[in-house]
Coordinates of C-alpha atoms in Angstrom, one line a residue:
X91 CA 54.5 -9.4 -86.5
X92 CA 52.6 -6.5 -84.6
X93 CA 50.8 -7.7 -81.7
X94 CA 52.1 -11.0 -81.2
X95 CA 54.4 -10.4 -78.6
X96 CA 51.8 -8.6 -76.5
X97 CA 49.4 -11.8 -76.9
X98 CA 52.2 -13.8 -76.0
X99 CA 52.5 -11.8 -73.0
X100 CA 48.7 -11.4 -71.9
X101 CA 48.3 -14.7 -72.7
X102 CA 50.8 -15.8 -70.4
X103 CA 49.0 -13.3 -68.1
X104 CA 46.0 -15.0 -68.2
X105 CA 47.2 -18.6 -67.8
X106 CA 48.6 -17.2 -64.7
X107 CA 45.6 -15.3 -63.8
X108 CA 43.4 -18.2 -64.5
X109 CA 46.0 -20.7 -62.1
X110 CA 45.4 -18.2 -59.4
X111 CA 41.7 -18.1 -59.9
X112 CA 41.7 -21.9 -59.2
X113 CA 43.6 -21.5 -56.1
X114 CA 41.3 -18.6 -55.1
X115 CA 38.1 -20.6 -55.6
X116 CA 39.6 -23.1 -53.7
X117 CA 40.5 -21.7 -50.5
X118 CA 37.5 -20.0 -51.4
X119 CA 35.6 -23.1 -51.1
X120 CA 37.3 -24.3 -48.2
X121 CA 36.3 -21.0 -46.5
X122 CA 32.6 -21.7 -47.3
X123 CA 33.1 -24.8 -45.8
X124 CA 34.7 -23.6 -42.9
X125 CA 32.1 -20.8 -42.5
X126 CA 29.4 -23.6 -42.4
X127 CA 30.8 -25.7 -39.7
X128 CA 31.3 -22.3 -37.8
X129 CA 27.9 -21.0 -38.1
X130 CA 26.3 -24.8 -37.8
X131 CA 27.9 -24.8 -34.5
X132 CA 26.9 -21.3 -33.6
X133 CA 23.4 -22.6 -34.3
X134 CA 24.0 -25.4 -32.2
X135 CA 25.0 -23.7 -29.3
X136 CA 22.6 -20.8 -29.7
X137 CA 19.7 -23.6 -29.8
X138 CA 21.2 -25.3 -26.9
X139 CA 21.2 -21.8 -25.0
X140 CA 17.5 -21.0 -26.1
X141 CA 16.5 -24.9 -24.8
X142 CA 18.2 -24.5 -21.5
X143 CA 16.6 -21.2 -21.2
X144 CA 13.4 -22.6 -22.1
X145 CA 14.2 -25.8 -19.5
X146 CA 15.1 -23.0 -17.1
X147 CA 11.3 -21.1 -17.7
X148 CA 9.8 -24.5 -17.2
X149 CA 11.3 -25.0 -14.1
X150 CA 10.7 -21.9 -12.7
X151 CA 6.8 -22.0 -13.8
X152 CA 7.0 -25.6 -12.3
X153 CA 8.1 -24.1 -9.1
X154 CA 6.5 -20.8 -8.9
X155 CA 3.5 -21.7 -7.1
X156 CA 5.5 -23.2 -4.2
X157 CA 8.0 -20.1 -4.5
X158 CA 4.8 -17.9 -4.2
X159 CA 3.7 -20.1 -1.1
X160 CA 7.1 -20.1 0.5
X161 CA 6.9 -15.8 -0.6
X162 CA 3.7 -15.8 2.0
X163 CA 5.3 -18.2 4.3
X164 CA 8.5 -16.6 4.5
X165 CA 6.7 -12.9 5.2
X166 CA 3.9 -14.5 7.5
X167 CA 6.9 -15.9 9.2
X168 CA 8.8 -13.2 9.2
X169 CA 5.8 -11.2 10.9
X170 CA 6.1 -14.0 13.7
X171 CA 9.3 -13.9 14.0
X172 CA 9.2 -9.8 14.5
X173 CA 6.2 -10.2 16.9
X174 CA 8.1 -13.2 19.2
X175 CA 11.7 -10.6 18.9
X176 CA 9.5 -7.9 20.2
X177 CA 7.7 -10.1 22.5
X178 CA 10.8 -11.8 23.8
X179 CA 12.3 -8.4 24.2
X180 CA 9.7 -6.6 26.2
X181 CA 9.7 -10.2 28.2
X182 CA 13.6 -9.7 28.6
X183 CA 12.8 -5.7 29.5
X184 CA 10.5 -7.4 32.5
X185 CA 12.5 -9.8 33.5
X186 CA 15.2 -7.7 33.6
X187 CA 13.2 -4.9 35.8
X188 CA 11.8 -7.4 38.0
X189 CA 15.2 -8.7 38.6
X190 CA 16.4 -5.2 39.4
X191 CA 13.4 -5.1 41.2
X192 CA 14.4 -8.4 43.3
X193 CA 17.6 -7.4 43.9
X194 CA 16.4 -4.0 45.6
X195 CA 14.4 -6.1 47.4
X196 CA 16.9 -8.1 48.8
X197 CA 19.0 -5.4 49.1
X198 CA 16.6 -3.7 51.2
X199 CA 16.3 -7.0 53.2
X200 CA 19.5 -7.5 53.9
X201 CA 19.8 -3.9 55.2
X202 CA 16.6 -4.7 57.3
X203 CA 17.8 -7.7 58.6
X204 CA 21.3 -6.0 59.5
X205 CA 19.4 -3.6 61.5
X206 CA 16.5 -6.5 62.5
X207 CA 20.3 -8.0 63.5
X208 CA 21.6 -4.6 65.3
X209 CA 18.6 -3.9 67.2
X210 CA 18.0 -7.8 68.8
X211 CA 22.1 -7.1 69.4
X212 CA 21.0 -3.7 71.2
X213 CA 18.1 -4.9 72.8
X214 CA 19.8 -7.8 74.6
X215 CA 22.3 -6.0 75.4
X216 CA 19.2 -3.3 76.9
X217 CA 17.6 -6.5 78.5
X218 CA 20.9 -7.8 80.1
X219 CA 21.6 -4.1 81.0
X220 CA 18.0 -4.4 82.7
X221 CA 18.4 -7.5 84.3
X222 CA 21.4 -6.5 85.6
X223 CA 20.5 -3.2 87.2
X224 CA 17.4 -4.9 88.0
X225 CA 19.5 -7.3 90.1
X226 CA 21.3 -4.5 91.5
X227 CA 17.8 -3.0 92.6
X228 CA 16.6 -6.1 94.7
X229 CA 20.2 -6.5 96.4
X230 CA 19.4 -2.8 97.3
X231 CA 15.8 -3.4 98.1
X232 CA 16.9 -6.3 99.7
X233 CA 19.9 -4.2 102.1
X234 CA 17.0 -1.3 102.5
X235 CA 14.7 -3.9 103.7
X236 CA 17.4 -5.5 106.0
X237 CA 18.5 -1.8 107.1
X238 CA 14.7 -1.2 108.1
X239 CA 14.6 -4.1 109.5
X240 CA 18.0 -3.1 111.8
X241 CA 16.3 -0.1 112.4
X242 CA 12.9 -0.8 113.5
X243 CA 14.5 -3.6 115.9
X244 CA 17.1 -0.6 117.2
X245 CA 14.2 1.6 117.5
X246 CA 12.3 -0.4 119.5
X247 CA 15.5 -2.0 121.5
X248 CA 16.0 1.8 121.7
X249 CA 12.8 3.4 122.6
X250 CA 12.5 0.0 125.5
X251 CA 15.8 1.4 126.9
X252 CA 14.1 5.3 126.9
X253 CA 12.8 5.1 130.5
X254 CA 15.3 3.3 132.5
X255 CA 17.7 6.3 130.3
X256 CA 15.8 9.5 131.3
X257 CA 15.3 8.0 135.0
X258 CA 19.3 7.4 135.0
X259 CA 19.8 10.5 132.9
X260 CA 18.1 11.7 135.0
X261 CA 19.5 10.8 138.5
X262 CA 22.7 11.0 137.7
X263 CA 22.5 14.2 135.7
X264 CA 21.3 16.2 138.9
X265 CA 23.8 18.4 140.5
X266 CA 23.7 16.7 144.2
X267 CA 23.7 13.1 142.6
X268 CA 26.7 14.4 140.5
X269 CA 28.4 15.9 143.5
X270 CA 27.9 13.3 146.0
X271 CA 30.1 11.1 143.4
X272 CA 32.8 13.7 143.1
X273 CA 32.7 13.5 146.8
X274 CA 32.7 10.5 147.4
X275 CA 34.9 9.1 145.0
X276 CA 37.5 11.8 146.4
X277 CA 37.2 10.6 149.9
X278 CA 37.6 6.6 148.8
X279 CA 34.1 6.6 150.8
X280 CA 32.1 4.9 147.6
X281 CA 32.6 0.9 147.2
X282 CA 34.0 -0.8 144.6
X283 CA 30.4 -2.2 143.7
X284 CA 28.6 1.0 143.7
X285 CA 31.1 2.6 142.0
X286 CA 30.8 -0.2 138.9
X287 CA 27.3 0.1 138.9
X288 CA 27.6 4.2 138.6
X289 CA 30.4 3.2 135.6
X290 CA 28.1 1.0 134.5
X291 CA 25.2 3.6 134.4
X292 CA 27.5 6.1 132.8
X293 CA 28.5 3.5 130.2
X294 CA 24.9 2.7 129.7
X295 CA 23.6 6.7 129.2
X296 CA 26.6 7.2 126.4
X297 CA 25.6 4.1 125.0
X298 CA 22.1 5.0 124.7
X299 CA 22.5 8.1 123.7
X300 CA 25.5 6.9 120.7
X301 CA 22.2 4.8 120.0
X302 CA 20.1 7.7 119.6
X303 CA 23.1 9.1 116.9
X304 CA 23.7 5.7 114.6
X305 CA 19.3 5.7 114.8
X306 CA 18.9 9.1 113.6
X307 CA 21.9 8.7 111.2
X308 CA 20.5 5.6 110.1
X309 CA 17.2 7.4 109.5
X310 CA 18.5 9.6 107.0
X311 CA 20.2 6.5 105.1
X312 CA 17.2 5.2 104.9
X313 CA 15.5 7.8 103.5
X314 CA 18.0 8.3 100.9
X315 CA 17.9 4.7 100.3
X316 CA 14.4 5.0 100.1
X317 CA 14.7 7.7 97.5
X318 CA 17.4 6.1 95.3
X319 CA 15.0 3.1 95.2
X320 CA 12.1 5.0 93.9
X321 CA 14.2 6.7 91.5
X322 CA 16.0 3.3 90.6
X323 CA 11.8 1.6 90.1
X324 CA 11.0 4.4 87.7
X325 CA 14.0 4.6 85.7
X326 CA 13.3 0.3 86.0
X327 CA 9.7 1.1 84.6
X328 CA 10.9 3.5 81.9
X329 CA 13.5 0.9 80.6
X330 CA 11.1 -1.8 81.2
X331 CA 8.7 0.4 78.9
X332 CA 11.2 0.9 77.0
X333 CA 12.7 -2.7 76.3
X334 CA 8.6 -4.1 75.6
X335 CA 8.3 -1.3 72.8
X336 CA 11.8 -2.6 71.1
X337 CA 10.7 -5.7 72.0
X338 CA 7.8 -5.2 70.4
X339 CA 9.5 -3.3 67.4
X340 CA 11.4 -6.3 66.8
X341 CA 8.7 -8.8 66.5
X342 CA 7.0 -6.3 64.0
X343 CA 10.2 -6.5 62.1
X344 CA 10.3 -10.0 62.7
X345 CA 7.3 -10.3 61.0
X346 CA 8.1 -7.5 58.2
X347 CA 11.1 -9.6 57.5
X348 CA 9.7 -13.1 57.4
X349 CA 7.0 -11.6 55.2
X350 CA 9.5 -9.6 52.7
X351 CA 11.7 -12.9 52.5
X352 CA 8.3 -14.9 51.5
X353 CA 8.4 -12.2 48.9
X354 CA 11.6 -12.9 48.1
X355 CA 11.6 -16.2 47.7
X356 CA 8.3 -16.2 45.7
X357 CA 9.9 -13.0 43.4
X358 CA 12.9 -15.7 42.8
X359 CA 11.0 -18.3 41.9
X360 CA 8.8 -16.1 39.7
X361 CA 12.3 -15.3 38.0
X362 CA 13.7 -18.3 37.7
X363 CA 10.2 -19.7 36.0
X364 CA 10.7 -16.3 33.6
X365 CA 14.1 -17.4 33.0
X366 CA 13.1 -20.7 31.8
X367 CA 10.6 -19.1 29.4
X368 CA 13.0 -16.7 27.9
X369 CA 15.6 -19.6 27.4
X370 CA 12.8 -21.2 25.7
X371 CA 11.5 -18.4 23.5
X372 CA 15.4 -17.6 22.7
X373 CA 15.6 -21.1 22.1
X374 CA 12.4 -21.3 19.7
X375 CA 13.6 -18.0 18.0
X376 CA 16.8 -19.3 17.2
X377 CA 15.3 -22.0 16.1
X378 CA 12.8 -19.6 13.7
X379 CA 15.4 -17.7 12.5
X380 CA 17.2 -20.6 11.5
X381 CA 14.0 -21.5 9.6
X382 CA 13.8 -18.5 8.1
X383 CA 17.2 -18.6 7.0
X384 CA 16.9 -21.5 5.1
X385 CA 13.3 -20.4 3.9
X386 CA 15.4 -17.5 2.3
X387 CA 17.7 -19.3 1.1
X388 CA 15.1 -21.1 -1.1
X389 CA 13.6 -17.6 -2.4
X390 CA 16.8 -16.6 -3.5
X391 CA 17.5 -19.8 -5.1
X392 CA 14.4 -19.3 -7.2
X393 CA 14.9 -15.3 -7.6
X394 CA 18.9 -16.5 -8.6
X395 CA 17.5 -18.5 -11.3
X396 CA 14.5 -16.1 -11.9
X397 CA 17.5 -13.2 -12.7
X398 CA 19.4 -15.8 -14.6
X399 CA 16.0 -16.1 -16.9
X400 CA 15.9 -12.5 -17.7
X401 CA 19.5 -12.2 -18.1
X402 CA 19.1 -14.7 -20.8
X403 CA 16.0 -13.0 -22.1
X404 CA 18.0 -9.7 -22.3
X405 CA 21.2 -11.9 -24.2
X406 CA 18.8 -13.0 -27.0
X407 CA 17.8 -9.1 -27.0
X408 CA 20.8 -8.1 -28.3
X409 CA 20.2 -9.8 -31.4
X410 CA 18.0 -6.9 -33.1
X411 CA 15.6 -9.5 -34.5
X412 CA 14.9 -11.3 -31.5
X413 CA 14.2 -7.8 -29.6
X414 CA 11.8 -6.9 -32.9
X415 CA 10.4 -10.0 -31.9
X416 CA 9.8 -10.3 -28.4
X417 CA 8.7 -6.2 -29.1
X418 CA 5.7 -7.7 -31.1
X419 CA 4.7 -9.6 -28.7
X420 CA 6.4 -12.9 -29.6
X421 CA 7.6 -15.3 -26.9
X422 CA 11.2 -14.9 -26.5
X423 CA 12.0 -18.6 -26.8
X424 CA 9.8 -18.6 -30.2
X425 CA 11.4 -15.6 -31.0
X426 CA 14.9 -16.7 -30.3
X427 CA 14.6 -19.8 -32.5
X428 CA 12.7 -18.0 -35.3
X429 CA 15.7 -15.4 -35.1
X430 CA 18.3 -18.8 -35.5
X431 CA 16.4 -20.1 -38.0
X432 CA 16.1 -17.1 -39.8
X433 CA 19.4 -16.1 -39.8
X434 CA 20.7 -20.0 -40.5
X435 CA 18.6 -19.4 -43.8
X436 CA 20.0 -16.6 -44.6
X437 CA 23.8 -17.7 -44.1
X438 CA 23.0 -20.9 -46.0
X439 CA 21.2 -18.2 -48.9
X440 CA 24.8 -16.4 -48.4
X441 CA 27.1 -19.8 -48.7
X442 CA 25.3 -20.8 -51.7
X443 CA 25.7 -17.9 -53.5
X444 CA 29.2 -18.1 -52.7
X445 CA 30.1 -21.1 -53.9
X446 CA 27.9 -20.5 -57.1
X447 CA 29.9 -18.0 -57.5
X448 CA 33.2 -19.4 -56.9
X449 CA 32.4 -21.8 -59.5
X450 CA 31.3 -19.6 -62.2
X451 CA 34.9 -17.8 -61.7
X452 CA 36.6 -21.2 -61.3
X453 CA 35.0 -22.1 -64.4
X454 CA 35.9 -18.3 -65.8
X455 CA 39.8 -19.6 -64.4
X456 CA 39.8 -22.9 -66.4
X457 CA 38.6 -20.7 -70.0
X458 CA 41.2 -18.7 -69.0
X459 CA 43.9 -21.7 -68.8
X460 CA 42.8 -23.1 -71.7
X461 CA 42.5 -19.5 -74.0
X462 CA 45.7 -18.5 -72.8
X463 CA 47.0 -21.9 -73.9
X464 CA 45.5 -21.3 -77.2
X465 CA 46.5 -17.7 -77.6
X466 CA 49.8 -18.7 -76.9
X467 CA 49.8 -21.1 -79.6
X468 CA 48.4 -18.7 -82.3
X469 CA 51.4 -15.9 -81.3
X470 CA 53.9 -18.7 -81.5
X471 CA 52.3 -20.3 -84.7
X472 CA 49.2 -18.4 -86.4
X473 CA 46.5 -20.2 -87.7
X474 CA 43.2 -19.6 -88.8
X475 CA 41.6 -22.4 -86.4
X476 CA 43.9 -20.9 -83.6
X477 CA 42.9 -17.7 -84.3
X478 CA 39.1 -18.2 -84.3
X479 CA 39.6 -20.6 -81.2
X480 CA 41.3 -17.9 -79.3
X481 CA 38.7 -14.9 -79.8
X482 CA 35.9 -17.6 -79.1
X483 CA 37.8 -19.0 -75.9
X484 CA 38.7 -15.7 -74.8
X485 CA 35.2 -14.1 -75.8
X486 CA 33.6 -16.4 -73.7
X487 CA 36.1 -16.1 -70.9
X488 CA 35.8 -12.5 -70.9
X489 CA 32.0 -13.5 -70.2
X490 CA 32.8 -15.8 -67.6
X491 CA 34.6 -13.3 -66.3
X492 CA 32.5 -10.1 -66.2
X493 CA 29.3 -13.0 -64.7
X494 CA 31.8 -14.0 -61.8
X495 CA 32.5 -10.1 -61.2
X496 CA 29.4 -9.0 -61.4
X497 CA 28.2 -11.3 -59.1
X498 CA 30.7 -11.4 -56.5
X499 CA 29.9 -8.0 -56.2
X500 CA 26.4 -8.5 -55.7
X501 CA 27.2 -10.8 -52.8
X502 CA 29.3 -8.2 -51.3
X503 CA 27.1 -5.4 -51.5
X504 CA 23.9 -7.5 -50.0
X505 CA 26.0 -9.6 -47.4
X506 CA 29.0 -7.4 -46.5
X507 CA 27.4 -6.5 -42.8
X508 CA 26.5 -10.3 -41.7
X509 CA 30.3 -11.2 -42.9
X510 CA 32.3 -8.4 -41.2
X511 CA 32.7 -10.4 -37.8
X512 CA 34.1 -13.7 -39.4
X513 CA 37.1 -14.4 -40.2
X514 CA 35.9 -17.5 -42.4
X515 CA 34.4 -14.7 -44.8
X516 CA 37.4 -12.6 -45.5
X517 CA 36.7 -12.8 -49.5
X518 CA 39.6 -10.4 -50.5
X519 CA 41.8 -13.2 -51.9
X520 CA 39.1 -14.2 -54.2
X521 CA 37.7 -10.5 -54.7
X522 CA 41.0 -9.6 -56.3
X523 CA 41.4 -12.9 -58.5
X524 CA 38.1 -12.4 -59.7
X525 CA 39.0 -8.4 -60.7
X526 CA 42.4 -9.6 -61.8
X527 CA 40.9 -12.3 -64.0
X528 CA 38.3 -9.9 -65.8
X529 CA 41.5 -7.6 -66.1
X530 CA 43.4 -10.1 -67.9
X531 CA 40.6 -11.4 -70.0
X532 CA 40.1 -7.9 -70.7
X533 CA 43.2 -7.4 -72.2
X534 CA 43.4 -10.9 -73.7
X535 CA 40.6 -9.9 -75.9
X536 CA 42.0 -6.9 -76.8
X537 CA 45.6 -8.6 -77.5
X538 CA 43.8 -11.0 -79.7
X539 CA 41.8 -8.6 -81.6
X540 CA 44.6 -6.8 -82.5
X541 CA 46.9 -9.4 -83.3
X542 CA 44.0 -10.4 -85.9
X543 CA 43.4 -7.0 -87.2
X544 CA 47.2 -7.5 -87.8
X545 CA 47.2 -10.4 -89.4
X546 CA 44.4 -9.8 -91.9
X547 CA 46.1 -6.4 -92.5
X548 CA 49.6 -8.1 -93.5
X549 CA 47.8 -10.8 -95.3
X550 CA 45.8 -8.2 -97.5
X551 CA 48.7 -5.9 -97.8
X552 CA 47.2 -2.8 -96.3

């Protein structure tokens, strides 16, 4: 009969198509399910984000005043701190010059008291010089006085001695005294006693007169003497002079010395006092800096979470309707929880559409089972009843049909965007068992239309 193998055939179709359809809405179903837990956890996690952002706000407002405090601390200790570095360093750039300062000093002192040193050296070595040539002038004044002395008494012996010489000189330096000795010592007529007395006399005149000679030689020694003492007292009296103004040189320097090393000592312990206060103000800015470390460190705790806050302001930004939001003037932990809600309504809106829809094509699936089970019947075995059962079942599963179509692809069109990035809402499975099950109802229609026209034809003989 015409027709009935092709209902036969899309009847078989549609069983098949209807089988698949329950399998589709199935895993369809299960997706829907999956997508739930999925975006119930997202919500989860995206409120537990917005709460610790909001804890994190609260602890920050909680903290700010003593963060604003420790702010004005921190710079009015860091102004300190700069005042006491530059203090401390101009202290250090005293210190330092005094102790150059000191050190010239004693440098200069200890060149002073090397030539303090040099001169006493030279000047005792002047005084002994003195004292010794001093020495040597009283042994001289001494043998001048004794050589006067000599010569005075030789004098005197000598000018007693004068008279008895020029009467003797002169007796026995006339001619007839002279020749009457010549003649008589040449005639033996003078006696032995006379002639030792005229020996005697003889003896007496050269003696005299050798007196006269070591007198008037002594004279002149004298008078050199006399001169080489006065030269030796002035030259005494210059280095006398001399020796007092060194001496008195050195007891200035004595002075200049003892006073410098006063000086010294009171410039050293000057230092040593400034060197106890620059350990200390090193010491107590060391101790500030430390301070301000930690002060700092605090700050940037605060500023670390402070950055953290508007990092997580800027995540919940890049949701479009939290940035709307927060644009309008919305806080952005009310904005980010009125974005979650607003997007968990509309996925719930979304997953309930879905699964209406699953079921009207499920529903669509099971007519199709059952009118493909019928239109298989009424090919095999035509009946009336069979017939009418088949165009009702597949009438109404055609229906069925074009309502789950038609609706699957309103859900598409209005929530393709917010499904694009999950996985869980990959609807092509079901988006072709839906298209494949109109198809096939489609044609099951068709099929059983014409094998009634068919029927009714042959039955009528037309």
């Amino acid at each position: 009969m015409k027709g009935r193998n092709f209902l036969r055939v899309c009847s078989i179709i549609l069983i098949v198509a209807g089988i698949f359809m329950l399998a589709a809405g199935g895993l369809g179903f299960r997706k829907v399910l999956d997508a739930k837990g999925v975006k119930t956890a997202e919500k989860e996690e995206a409120l537990a984000n917005i709460q610790l952002l909001e804890d994190g706000i609260g602890t920050l407002e909680e903290n700010r005043k003593a963060y604003e405090d420790g702010k004005v601390a921190y710079e009015n200790g860091t102004q300190a701190y700069e005042a006491g570095k530059s203090k401390l360093t101009s202290g250090q750039a005293q210190y330092n010059a005094g102790q150059a300062t000191l050190s010239s000093a004693k440098q200069q002192y200890n060149e002073g008291l090397a030539k303090y040193n040099a001169g006493v050296s030279e000047y005792e070595a002047g005084l002994a010089l003195y004292n010794q040539k001093y020495q040597e002038y009283l042994e001289g004044k001494a043998k001048y006085d004794a050589g006067v002395q000599a010569y005075e008494q030789g004098k005197a012996t000598l000018e007693a001695a004068t008279p008895k010489y020029q009467m003797g000189k002169a007796i026995l330096g006339s001619s007839i005294v002279q020749n009457a000795i010549a003649l008589g010592q040449a005639g033996g007529l003078i006696p032995a006693e006379i002639q030792a007395k005229i020996d005697e006399a003889y003896a007496g005149i050269a003696q005299y007169e050798a007196g006269q000679q070591q007198l008037a030689a002594a004279e002149t020694q004298l008078a050199e003497g006399k001169a080489t003492l006065a030269d030796a007292e002035v030259q005494l009296a210059d280095a006398k002079a001399r020796l007092g103004a060194a001496e008195a040189q050195l007891t200035n320097g004595k002075a200049t010395l003892s006073d410098a090393k006063s000086q010294i000592s009171a410039g050293e312990s000057k230092l040593n006092s400034a060197a106890g206060q620059l350990s200390n103000g090193y010491a107590s800015l060391s101790d500030a800096e430390g301070k301000l470390a930690a002060g700092k460190e605090k700050l940037k705790t605060f500023e670390d979470g402070e950055a953290k806050v508007a990092a997580g302001i800027e995540t919940l930004r890049e949701n479009e309707r939290v940035a709307e939001l927060i644009d309008d003037g919305v806080d952005p932990i009310v904005a980010g929880r009125t974005a979650v809600e607003e997007a968990t309504q509309a996925t719930a809106e979304e997953l309930m559409g879905r699964l209406y829809c699953y079921i009207i094509a499920m529903v669509a699936g099971l007519l199709a089972i059952i009118t493909g089970i019928i239109g298989s019947a009424a090919a095999k075995m035509p009946s009336v009843g069979k017939i009418k059962g088949s165009i009702v079942m597949g009438l109404l599963t055609l229906l069925a049909a074009i309502a789950a179509n038609v609706y699957h692809l309103i859900l598409l069109n209005k929530y393709t965007i917010n499904m694009v990035t999950y996985e869980q809402f990959n609807t092509g499975l079901q988006t072709a068992a839906i298209a494949v099950l109109g198809v096939c109802a489609i044609a099951f229609v068709f099929a059983i239309f014409r094998f009634k026209n068919s029927l009714v034809a042959l039955l009528t003989g037309e």
